[in-house]
PDB file of N, CA and C in Angstrom:
ATOM      1  N   GLU A  76       0.989  -1.288   0.202  1.00 33.00           N
ATOM      2  CA  GLU A  76       0.050  -0.233  -0.040  1.00 33.00           C
ATOM      3  C   GLU A  76       0.942   0.859   0.052  1.00 33.00           C
ATOM      4  N   GLY A  77       1.730   1.214  -0.894  1.00 38.00           N
ATOM      5  CA  GLY A  77       2.571   2.509  -0.604  1.00 38.00           C
ATOM      6  C   GLY A  77       2.165   3.730  -1.235  1.00 38.00           C
ATOM      7  N   GLY A  78       1.495   3.354  -2.553  1.00 41.00           N
ATOM      8  CA  GLY A  78       0.893   4.614  -3.080  1.00 41.00           C
ATOM      9  C   GLY A  78       2.097   5.642  -3.930  1.00 41.00           C
ATOM     10  N   LEU A  79       1.485   6.790  -3.957  1.00 40.00           N
ATOM     11  CA  LEU A  79       2.367   7.782  -4.120  1.00 40.00           C
ATOM     12  C   LEU A  79       3.667   7.920  -2.754  1.00 40.00           C
ATOM     13  N   VAL A  80       3.108   8.350  -1.631  1.00 40.00           N
ATOM     14  CA  VAL A  80       3.876   9.161  -0.595  1.00 40.00           C
ATOM     15  C   VAL A  80       3.857   8.226   0.731  1.00 40.00           C
ATOM     16  N   THR A  81       4.243   8.502   1.596  1.00 38.00           N
ATOM     17  CA  THR A  81       4.861   7.567   2.777  1.00 38.00           C
ATOM     18  C   THR A  81       4.524   8.425   3.814  1.00 38.00           C
ATOM     19  N   TRP A  82       4.114   8.286   4.776  1.00 36.00           N
ATOM     20  CA  TRP A  82       4.021   9.053   6.062  1.00 36.00           C
ATOM     21  C   TRP A  82       5.280   8.856   7.218  1.00 36.00           C
ATOM     22  N   SER A  83       5.656   9.768   7.764  1.00 36.00           N
ATOM     23  CA  SER A  83       6.345   9.323   8.678  1.00 36.00           C
ATOM     24  C   SER A  83       6.072  10.082  10.303  1.00 36.00           C
ATOM     25  N   ASP A  84       6.702   9.444  10.824  1.00 33.00           N
ATOM     26  CA  ASP A  84       5.810   9.527  12.677  1.00 33.00           C
ATOM     27  C   ASP A  84       5.850  10.800  12.699  1.00 33.00           C
ATOM     28  N   LYS A  85       6.406  11.309  12.053  1.00 34.00           N
ATOM     29  CA  LYS A  85       6.916  13.176  12.263  1.00 34.00           C
ATOM     30  C   LYS A  85       6.036  13.851  11.282  1.00 34.00           C
ATOM     31  N   PHE A  86       4.835  12.904  11.036  1.00 35.00           N
ATOM     32  CA  PHE A  86       3.880  13.830  10.092  1.00 35.00           C
ATOM     33  C   PHE A  86       3.948  14.707   8.741  1.00 35.00           C
ATOM     34  N   GLN A  87       4.884  14.326   8.093  1.00 40.00           N
ATOM     35  CA  GLN A  87       5.804  14.369   6.859  1.00 40.00           C
ATOM     36  C   GLN A  87       5.477  13.755   5.803  1.00 40.00           C
ATOM     37  N   LEU A  88       5.081  13.941   4.539  1.00 44.00           N
ATOM     38  CA  LEU A  88       4.805  13.649   3.007  1.00 44.00           C
ATOM     39  C   LEU A  88       6.506  13.455   2.559  1.00 44.00           C
ATOM     40  N   LEU A  89       6.996  12.394   2.477  1.00 46.00           N
ATOM     41  CA  LEU A  89       7.434  11.973   1.902  1.00 46.00           C
ATOM     42  C   LEU A  89       7.835  11.211   0.822  1.00 46.00           C
ATOM     43  N   VAL A  90       8.083  11.797  -0.291  1.00 48.00           N
ATOM     44  CA  VAL A  90       7.429  11.566  -2.182  1.00 48.00           C
ATOM     45  C   VAL A  90       8.739  11.605  -2.761  1.00 48.00           C
ATOM     46  N   ARG A  91       8.440   9.607  -2.914  1.00 50.00           N
ATOM     47  CA  ARG A  91      10.020   9.444  -4.566  1.00 50.00           C
ATOM     48  C   ARG A  91      10.222   9.806  -5.372  1.00 50.00           C
ATOM     49  N   PRO A  92      11.580   9.824  -6.048  1.00 48.00           N
ATOM     50  CA  PRO A  92      11.521  10.450  -7.273  1.00 48.00           C
ATOM     51  C   PRO A  92      11.100  10.419  -8.184  1.00 48.00           C
ATOM     52  N   ASP A  93      10.416  11.386  -9.423  1.00 47.00           N
ATOM     53  CA  ASP A  93      10.058  11.090  -9.828  1.00 47.00           C
ATOM     54  C   ASP A  93       8.461  10.756 -10.300  1.00 47.00           C
ATOM     55  N   ASP A  94       7.409  10.389  -8.895  1.00 47.00           N
ATOM     56  CA  ASP A  94       6.376  10.517  -8.873  1.00 47.00           C
ATOM     57  C   ASP A  94       5.690  12.152  -9.290  1.00 47.00           C
ATOM     58  N   PHE A  95       4.422  11.332  -9.600  1.00 46.00           N
ATOM     59  CA  PHE A  95       3.636  12.538  -9.698  1.00 46.00           C
ATOM     60  C   PHE A  95       2.600  13.299  -8.841  1.00 46.00           C
ATOM     61  N   LEU A  96       2.480  14.292  -8.394  1.00 46.00           N
ATOM     62  CA  LEU A  96       1.676  14.742  -7.368  1.00 46.00           C
ATOM     63  C   LEU A  96       0.540  15.548  -7.203  1.00 46.00           C
ATOM     64  N   ARG A  97      -0.733  15.272  -7.972  1.00 45.00           N
ATOM     65  CA  ARG A  97      -1.759  16.219  -7.485  1.00 45.00           C
ATOM     66  C   ARG A  97      -2.350  16.820  -6.522  1.00 45.00           C
ATOM     67  N   LEU A  98      -1.722  18.269  -6.324  1.00 45.00           N
ATOM     68  CA  LEU A  98      -1.526  19.308  -5.611  1.00 45.00           C
ATOM     69  C   LEU A  98      -2.841  20.311  -5.854  1.00 45.00           C
ATOM     70  N   THR A  99      -3.477  20.976  -4.801  1.00 42.00           N
ATOM     71  CA  THR A  99      -3.983  22.546  -4.802  1.00 42.00           C
ATOM     72  C   THR A  99      -3.361  23.073  -4.012  1.00 42.00           C
ATOM     73  N   VAL A 100      -2.173  24.444  -4.904  1.00 41.00           N
ATOM     74  CA  VAL A 100      -2.414  25.681  -3.941  1.00 41.00           C
ATOM     75  C   VAL A 100      -3.231  26.363  -3.304  1.00 41.00           C
ATOM     76  N   LEU A 101      -2.886  26.807  -2.036  1.00 42.00           N
ATOM     77  CA  LEU A 101      -3.937  27.229  -1.101  1.00 42.00           C
ATOM     78  C   LEU A 101      -3.304  28.852  -0.747  1.00 42.00           C
ATOM     79  N   HIS A 102      -1.780  28.450  -0.467  1.00 40.00           N
ATOM     80  CA  HIS A 102      -1.239  29.776  -0.233  1.00 40.00           C
ATOM     81  C   HIS A 102       0.070  30.428  -1.069  1.00 40.00           C
ATOM     82  N   GLY A 103       0.696  31.459  -1.562  1.00 42.00           N
ATOM     83  CA  GLY A 103       1.540  31.013  -2.691  1.00 42.00           C
ATOM     84  C   GLY A 103       1.582  31.172  -4.164  1.00 42.00           C
ATOM     85  N   SER A 104       2.520  31.041  -5.012  1.00 44.00           N
ATOM     86  CA  SER A 104       2.557  30.916  -6.159  1.00 44.00           C
ATOM     87  C   SER A 104       3.655  30.405  -6.491  1.00 44.00           C
ATOM     88  N   ALA A 105       3.478  29.612  -7.788  1.00 44.00           N
ATOM     89  CA  ALA A 105       5.538  29.061  -8.144  1.00 44.00           C
ATOM     90  C   ALA A 105       4.937  29.820  -9.767  1.00 44.00           C
ATOM     91  N   PRO A 106       6.401  30.641  -9.652  1.00 43.00           N
ATOM     92  CA  PRO A 106       6.757  30.853 -11.214  1.00 43.00           C
ATOM     93  C   PRO A 106       6.230  29.826 -13.067  1.00 43.00           C
ATOM     94  N   ALA A 107       6.123  30.581 -13.644  1.00 42.00           N
ATOM     95  CA  ALA A 107       5.693  30.244 -14.685  1.00 42.00           C
ATOM     96  C   ALA A 107       6.649  29.309 -15.532  1.00 42.00           C
ATOM     97  N   THR A 108       7.293  29.207 -15.641  1.00 44.00           N
ATOM     98  CA  THR A 108       8.796  28.442 -15.700  1.00 44.00           C
ATOM     99  C   THR A 108       9.065  27.186 -15.025  1.00 44.00           C
ATOM    100  N   ASP A 109       8.429  27.247 -13.678  1.00 46.00           N
ATOM    101  CA  ASP A 109       9.270  26.421 -12.534  1.00 46.00           C
ATOM    102  C   ASP A 109       8.965  24.866 -13.481  1.00 46.00           C
ATOM    103  N   PRO A 110      10.493  24.479 -14.285  1.00 47.00           N
ATOM    104  CA  PRO A 110      10.369  22.942 -14.750  1.00 47.00           C
ATOM    105  C   PRO A 110       9.313  22.356 -14.110  1.00 47.00           C
ATOM    106  N   ALA A 111       9.161  22.114 -12.899  1.00 49.00           N
ATOM    107  CA  ALA A 111       8.315  21.047 -12.069  1.00 49.00           C
ATOM    108  C   ALA A 111       6.949  21.194 -11.636  1.00 49.00           C
ATOM    109  N   PHE A 112       6.699  22.428 -12.412  1.00 45.00           N
ATOM    110  CA  PHE A 112       4.954  21.941 -12.720  1.00 45.00           C
ATOM    111  C   PHE A 112       5.105  21.816 -14.529  1.00 45.00           C
ATOM    112  N   SER A 113       3.528  21.160 -14.704  1.00 45.00           N
ATOM    113  CA  SER A 113       3.155  20.918 -16.361  1.00 45.00           C
ATOM    114  C   SER A 113       3.066  22.072 -16.768  1.00 45.00           C
ATOM    115  N   PRO A 114       3.584  22.651 -17.821  1.00 42.00           N
ATOM    116  CA  PRO A 114       3.710  23.382 -18.736  1.00 42.00           C
ATOM    117  C   PRO A 114       2.085  23.761 -19.094  1.00 42.00           C
ATOM    118  N   ASP A 115       1.250  22.613 -18.795  1.00 45.00           N
ATOM    119  CA  ASP A 115      -0.124  22.799 -19.455  1.00 45.00           C
ATOM    120  C   ASP A 115      -0.962  22.849 -18.205  1.00 45.00           C
ATOM    121  N   GLU A 116      -0.703  22.952 -16.822  1.00 42.00           N
ATOM    122  CA  GLU A 116      -1.336  23.576 -15.530  1.00 42.00           C
ATOM    123  C   GLU A 116      -0.512  24.724 -14.935  1.00 42.00           C
ATOM    124  N   PRO A 117       0.784  25.115 -15.260  1.00 38.00           N
ATOM    125  CA  PRO A 117       1.074  26.177 -14.179  1.00 38.00           C
ATOM    126  C   PRO A 117       0.782  26.765 -13.253  1.00 38.00           C
ATOM    127  N   LEU A 118       1.256  26.656 -12.263  1.00 37.00           N
ATOM    128  CA  LEU A 118       0.466  26.943 -10.420  1.00 37.00           C
ATOM    129  C   LEU A 118       1.210  28.117 -10.431  1.00 37.00           C
ATOM    130  N   LEU A 119      -0.298  29.463 -11.576  1.00 33.00           N
ATOM    131  CA  LEU A 119       0.601  30.750 -10.905  1.00 33.00           C
ATOM    132  C   LEU A 119       0.085  31.477  -9.586  1.00 33.00           C
ATOM    133  N   THR A 120      -1.335  30.963  -9.450  1.00 31.00           N
ATOM    134  CA  THR A 120      -2.304  31.511  -8.661  1.00 31.00           C
ATOM    135  C   THR A 120      -2.194  30.728  -7.502  1.00 31.00           C
ATOM    136  N   SER A 121      -3.184  31.102  -6.159  1.00 30.00           N
ATOM    137  CA  SER A 121      -3.969  30.248  -5.568  1.00 30.00           C
ATOM    138  C   SER A 121      -4.886  29.714  -5.985  1.00 30.00           C
ATOM    139  N   ARG A 122      -5.026  28.469  -5.472  1.00 31.00           N
ATOM    140  CA  ARG A 122      -6.202  27.929  -5.799  1.00 31.00           C
ATOM    141  C   ARG A 122      -6.261  27.335  -7.071  1.00 31.00           C
ATOM    142  N   VAL A 123      -5.499  27.181  -7.342  1.00 31.00           N
ATOM    143  CA  VAL A 123      -5.102  26.472  -9.340  1.00 31.00           C
ATOM    144  C   VAL A 123      -4.690  25.128  -8.736  1.00 31.00           C
ATOM    145  N   LEU A 124      -5.464  24.453  -9.748  1.00 32.00           N
ATOM    146  CA  LEU A 124      -4.947  22.858  -9.051  1.00 32.00           C
ATOM    147  C   LEU A 124      -3.704  22.396 -10.774  1.00 32.00           C
ATOM    148  N   GLY A 125      -2.864  21.348 -10.155  1.00 37.00           N
ATOM    149  CA  GLY A 125      -1.771  21.266 -11.013  1.00 37.00           C
ATOM    150  C   GLY A 125      -1.616  19.823 -10.620  1.00 37.00           C
ATOM    151  N   THR A 126      -0.152  19.602 -11.244  1.00 39.00           N
ATOM    152  CA  THR A 126       0.393  18.479 -11.011  1.00 39.00           C
ATOM    153  C   THR A 126       1.814  18.571 -10.593  1.00 39.00           C
ATOM    154  N   CYS A 127       1.864  18.317 -10.172  1.00 44.00           N
ATOM    155  CA  CYS A 127       3.726  18.304  -9.514  1.00 44.00           C
ATOM    156  C   CYS A 127       4.389  17.354  -9.744  1.00 44.00           C
ATOM    157  N   ARG A 128       6.013  17.389 -10.573  1.00 44.00           N
ATOM    158  CA  ARG A 128       6.315  16.453 -10.550  1.00 44.00           C
ATOM    159  C   ARG A 128       7.852  16.421  -9.673  1.00 44.00           C
ATOM    160  N   ILE A 129       7.858  15.407  -9.398  1.00 43.00           N
ATOM    161  CA  ILE A 129       9.072  15.407  -7.713  1.00 43.00           C
ATOM    162  C   ILE A 129      10.400  15.463  -8.510  1.00 43.00           C
ATOM    163  N   HIS A 130      11.137  15.994  -8.517  1.00 42.00           N
ATOM    164  CA  HIS A 130      12.689  16.039  -8.409  1.00 42.00           C
ATOM    165  C   HIS A 130      13.475  15.757  -7.732  1.00 42.00           C
ATOM    166  N   GLY A 131      13.595  13.942  -7.506  1.00 42.00           N
ATOM    167  CA  GLY A 131      14.390  14.483  -6.000  1.00 42.00           C
ATOM    168  C   GLY A 131      13.796  13.758  -4.828  1.00 42.00           C
ATOM    169  N   GLN A 132      14.092  13.764  -4.194  1.00 43.00           N
ATOM    170  CA  GLN A 132      12.903  13.319  -2.469  1.00 43.00           C
ATOM    171  C   GLN A 132      12.655  14.858  -1.959  1.00 43.00           C
ATOM    172  N   THR A 133      11.066  14.959  -2.114  1.00 49.00           N
ATOM    173  CA  THR A 133      10.604  16.022  -1.543  1.00 49.00           C
ATOM    174  C   THR A 133       9.998  16.270  -0.179  1.00 49.00           C
ATOM    175  N   VAL A 134      10.495  16.921   0.497  1.00 49.00           N
ATOM    176  CA  VAL A 134       9.763  16.648   1.972  1.00 49.00           C
ATOM    177  C   VAL A 134       8.746  17.510   2.564  1.00 49.00           C
ATOM    178  N   LEU A 135       7.567  17.288   2.396  1.00 53.00           N
ATOM    179  CA  LEU A 135       6.245  18.064   2.482  1.00 53.00           C
ATOM    180  C   LEU A 135       6.321  18.424   4.193  1.00 53.00           C
ATOM    181  N   THR A 136       6.119  19.095   4.806  1.00 54.00           N
ATOM    182  CA  THR A 136       6.173  19.565   5.801  1.00 54.00           C
ATOM    183  C   THR A 136       4.615  19.524   6.350  1.00 54.00           C
ATOM    184  N   HIS A 137       4.397  19.294   7.484  1.00 53.00           N
ATOM    185  CA  HIS A 137       3.134  20.062   8.249  1.00 53.00           C
ATOM    186  C   HIS A 137       2.873  20.282   9.731  1.00 53.00           C
ATOM    187  N   ARG A 138       2.554  21.956   9.314  1.00 53.00           N
ATOM    188  CA  ARG A 138       2.985  22.772  10.171  1.00 53.00           C
ATOM    189  C   ARG A 138       0.746  23.355  10.754  1.00 53.00           C
ATOM    190  N   GLY A 139       0.320  22.959  11.795  1.00 54.00           N
ATOM    191  CA  GLY A 139      -0.590  23.546  11.828  1.00 54.00           C
ATOM    192  C   GLY A 139      -1.833  22.442  11.192  1.00 54.00           C
ATOM    193  N   GLU A 140      -2.685  22.623  10.586  1.00 52.00           N
ATOM    194  CA  GLU A 140      -3.653  22.316   9.420  1.00 52.00           C
ATOM    195  C   GLU A 140      -3.471  22.414   8.396  1.00 52.00           C
ATOM    196  N   ALA A 141      -1.942  22.690   7.669  1.00 57.00           N
ATOM    197  CA  ALA A 141      -1.542  22.890   6.499  1.00 57.00           C
ATOM    198  C   ALA A 141      -0.461  21.958   5.969  1.00 57.00           C
ATOM    199  N   PHE A 142      -0.249  21.674   4.947  1.00 59.00           N
ATOM    200  CA  PHE A 142       1.628  21.062   4.862  1.00 59.00           C
ATOM    201  C   PHE A 142       2.010  21.958   3.432  1.00 59.00           C
ATOM    202  N   TRP A 143       3.340  22.395   3.580  1.00 64.00           N
ATOM    203  CA  TRP A 143       3.824  23.338   3.291  1.00 64.00           C
ATOM    204  C   TRP A 143       5.468  22.720   2.827  1.00 64.00           C
ATOM    205  N   MET A 144       5.712  23.193   1.022  1.00 64.00           N
ATOM    206  CA  MET A 144       6.311  22.459   0.530  1.00 64.00           C
ATOM    207  C   MET A 144       6.889  23.701   0.322  1.00 64.00           C
ATOM    208  N   ASP A 145       8.665  23.863  -0.143  1.00 61.00           N
ATOM    209  CA  ASP A 145       9.640  24.783  -0.860  1.00 61.00           C
ATOM    210  C   ASP A 145      10.073  24.621  -2.107  1.00 61.00           C
ATOM    211  N   LEU A 146       9.367  25.180  -2.686  1.00 58.00           N
ATOM    212  CA  LEU A 146      10.129  25.590  -4.014  1.00 58.00           C
ATOM    213  C   LEU A 146      11.591  25.769  -5.065  1.00 58.00           C
ATOM    214  N   VAL A 147      12.117  24.356  -5.392  1.00 54.00           N
ATOM    215  CA  VAL A 147      13.758  25.067  -5.467  1.00 54.00           C
ATOM    216  C   VAL A 147      13.994  26.032  -7.135  1.00 54.00           C
ATOM    217  N   ASP A 148      14.483  25.725  -7.352  1.00 52.00           N
ATOM    218  CA  ASP A 148      15.248  26.195  -8.769  1.00 52.00           C
ATOM    219  C   ASP A 148      16.052  25.160  -8.929  1.00 52.00           C
ATOM    220  N   GLY A 149      16.857  25.240 -10.566  1.00 55.00           N
ATOM    221  CA  GLY A 149      18.158  24.302 -10.792  1.00 55.00           C
ATOM    222  C   GLY A 149      19.014  24.344  -9.641  1.00 55.00           C
ATOM    223  N   GLN A 150      19.637  25.417  -9.374  1.00 60.00           N
ATOM    224  CA  GLN A 150      20.269  25.845  -8.427  1.00 60.00           C
ATOM    225  C   GLN A 150      20.332  25.190  -6.929  1.00 60.00           C
ATOM    226  N   GLY A 151      18.944  24.965  -6.808  1.00 56.00           N
ATOM    227  CA  GLY A 151      18.932  24.884  -5.731  1.00 56.00           C
ATOM    228  C   GLY A 151      18.131  25.936  -4.777  1.00 56.00           C
ATOM    229  N   SER A 152      17.989  26.614  -4.769  1.00 59.00           N
ATOM    230  CA  SER A 152      17.459  28.422  -4.454  1.00 59.00           C
ATOM    231  C   SER A 152      16.416  28.267  -4.247  1.00 59.00           C
ATOM    232  N   VAL A 153      15.639  28.059  -2.432  1.00 59.00           N
ATOM    233  CA  VAL A 153      13.877  28.572  -2.742  1.00 59.00           C
ATOM    234  C   VAL A 153      13.339  29.414  -3.838  1.00 59.00           C
ATOM    235  N   VAL A 154      12.832  29.367  -4.266  1.00 59.00           N
ATOM    236  CA  VAL A 154      12.038  30.206  -4.895  1.00 59.00           C
ATOM    237  C   VAL A 154      10.869  30.550  -4.722  1.00 59.00           C
ATOM    238  N   ALA A 155       9.807  29.625  -4.183  1.00 58.00           N
ATOM    239  CA  ALA A 155       8.247  30.207  -3.318  1.00 58.00           C
ATOM    240  C   ALA A 155       8.189  29.096  -2.230  1.00 58.00           C
ATOM    241  N   GLU A 156       7.401  29.193  -1.429  1.00 61.00           N
ATOM    242  CA  GLU A 156       7.260  28.249  -0.461  1.00 61.00           C
ATOM    243  C   GLU A 156       5.381  28.472  -0.273  1.00 61.00           C
ATOM    244  N   VAL A 157       4.742  26.637  -0.678  1.00 62.00           N
ATOM    245  CA  VAL A 157       2.968  26.999  -1.143  1.00 62.00           C
ATOM    246  C   VAL A 157       2.887  26.018  -0.328  1.00 62.00           C
ATOM    247  N   GLN A 158       1.992  26.518   0.688  1.00 61.00           N
ATOM    248  CA  GLN A 158       0.959  25.409   0.974  1.00 61.00           C
ATOM    249  C   GLN A 158       0.174  24.972   0.462  1.00 61.00           C
ATOM    250  N   LEU A 159       0.232  23.586   0.861  1.00 59.00           N
ATOM    251  CA  LEU A 159      -0.260  22.950   0.299  1.00 59.00           C
ATOM    252  C   LEU A 159      -2.261  22.154   0.531  1.00 59.00           C
ATOM    253  N   GLY A 160      -3.183  21.820  -0.207  1.00 53.00           N
ATOM    254  CA  GLY A 160      -4.197  21.111  -0.451  1.00 53.00           C
ATOM    255  C   GLY A 160      -3.860  19.594  -0.833  1.00 53.00           C
ATOM    256  N   LEU A 161      -3.813  18.509  -0.064  1.00 49.00           N
ATOM    257  CA  LEU A 161      -3.501  17.761  -0.811  1.00 49.00           C
ATOM    258  C   LEU A 161      -4.431  16.918  -1.182  1.00 49.00           C
ATOM    259  N   ASP A 162      -5.376  16.546  -1.940  1.00 43.00           N
ATOM    260  CA  ASP A 162      -6.613  16.607  -2.605  1.00 43.00           C
ATOM    261  C   ASP A 162      -6.822  15.143  -2.538  1.00 43.00           C
ATOM    262  N   CYS A 163      -5.290  14.566  -3.644  1.00 39.00           N
ATOM    263  CA  CYS A 163      -5.432  13.042  -4.179  1.00 39.00           C
ATOM    264  C   CYS A 163      -5.135  12.501  -3.038  1.00 39.00           C
ATOM    265  N   MET A 164      -4.492  12.589  -1.462  1.00 41.00           N
ATOM    266  CA  MET A 164      -3.833  12.061  -1.184  1.00 41.00           C
ATOM    267  C   MET A 164      -5.335  11.456   0.425  1.00 41.00           C
ATOM    268  N   GLY A 165      -4.504  10.334   0.886  1.00 40.00           N
ATOM    269  CA  GLY A 165      -5.346   9.474   1.618  1.00 40.00           C
ATOM    270  C   GLY A 165      -5.086  10.110   3.385  1.00 40.00           C
ATOM    271  N   PRO A 166      -5.297   9.974   4.557  1.00 40.00           N
ATOM    272  CA  PRO A 166      -4.799  10.151   5.330  1.00 40.00           C
ATOM    273  C   PRO A 166      -3.979   8.937   6.152  1.00 40.00           C
ATOM    274  N   PRO A 167      -3.012   9.518   7.285  1.00 41.00           N
ATOM    275  CA  PRO A 167      -1.715   8.636   7.405  1.00 41.00           C
ATOM    276  C   PRO A 167      -3.014   7.057   7.485  1.00 41.00           C
ATOM    277  N   SER A 168      -2.163   5.862   7.359  1.00 42.00           N
ATOM    278  CA  SER A 168      -2.525   5.232   7.961  1.00 42.00           C
ATOM    279  C   SER A 168      -2.817   4.884   9.267  1.00 42.00           C
ATOM    280  N   GLY A 169      -3.724   3.974   9.462  1.00 45.00           N
ATOM    281  CA  GLY A 169      -4.002   4.379  10.896  1.00 45.00           C
ATOM    282  C   GLY A 169      -5.022   4.981  12.087  1.00 45.00           C
ATOM    283  N   ASP A 170      -4.344   6.420  11.284  1.00 42.00           N
ATOM    284  CA  ASP A 170      -4.856   7.906  11.989  1.00 42.00           C
ATOM    285  C   ASP A 170      -6.611   7.908  11.171  1.00 42.00           C
ATOM    286  N   SER A 171      -7.286   6.997  11.045  1.00 42.00           N
ATOM    287  CA  SER A 171      -8.635   6.969  10.747  1.00 42.00           C
ATOM    288  C   SER A 171      -9.693   8.246  11.057  1.00 42.00           C
ATOM    289  N   ALA A 172     -10.048   9.232  10.843  1.00 45.00           N
ATOM    290  CA  ALA A 172     -11.245   9.878  11.265  1.00 45.00           C
ATOM    291  C   ALA A 172     -12.322   8.994  12.487  1.00 45.00           C
ATOM    292  N   GLN A 173     -11.857   9.951  13.887  1.00 44.00           N
ATOM    293  CA  GLN A 173     -12.399   9.617  15.197  1.00 44.00           C
ATOM    294  C   GLN A 173     -14.094  10.186  15.078  1.00 44.00           C
ATOM    295  N   THR A 174     -14.691   9.299  15.255  1.00 48.00           N
ATOM    296  CA  THR A 174     -16.298   9.489  15.302  1.00 48.00           C
ATOM    297  C   THR A 174     -17.007   8.842  17.270  1.00 48.00           C
TER     298      THR A 174
END
């Protein structure tokens, strides 16, 4: 049950290289020329749904009620920090909703 992501006990998402991750940018933006994003759906403004191709291992950190990811350019410089809504992801295994 690996799927696209694995959940660590620190509640981070560890995304394998070259996985595709569908995401919604809730806050922040990405430059149109960022090669990590599909050219037909560039993430330019908030609340745009796009597809992100992961280059190398990317760690999405969980802070409060949101996940955050740093976008880096080819030189490794952070160009944007985005807050993500992982609409295609499930909760961590064993962390089902309480009723």
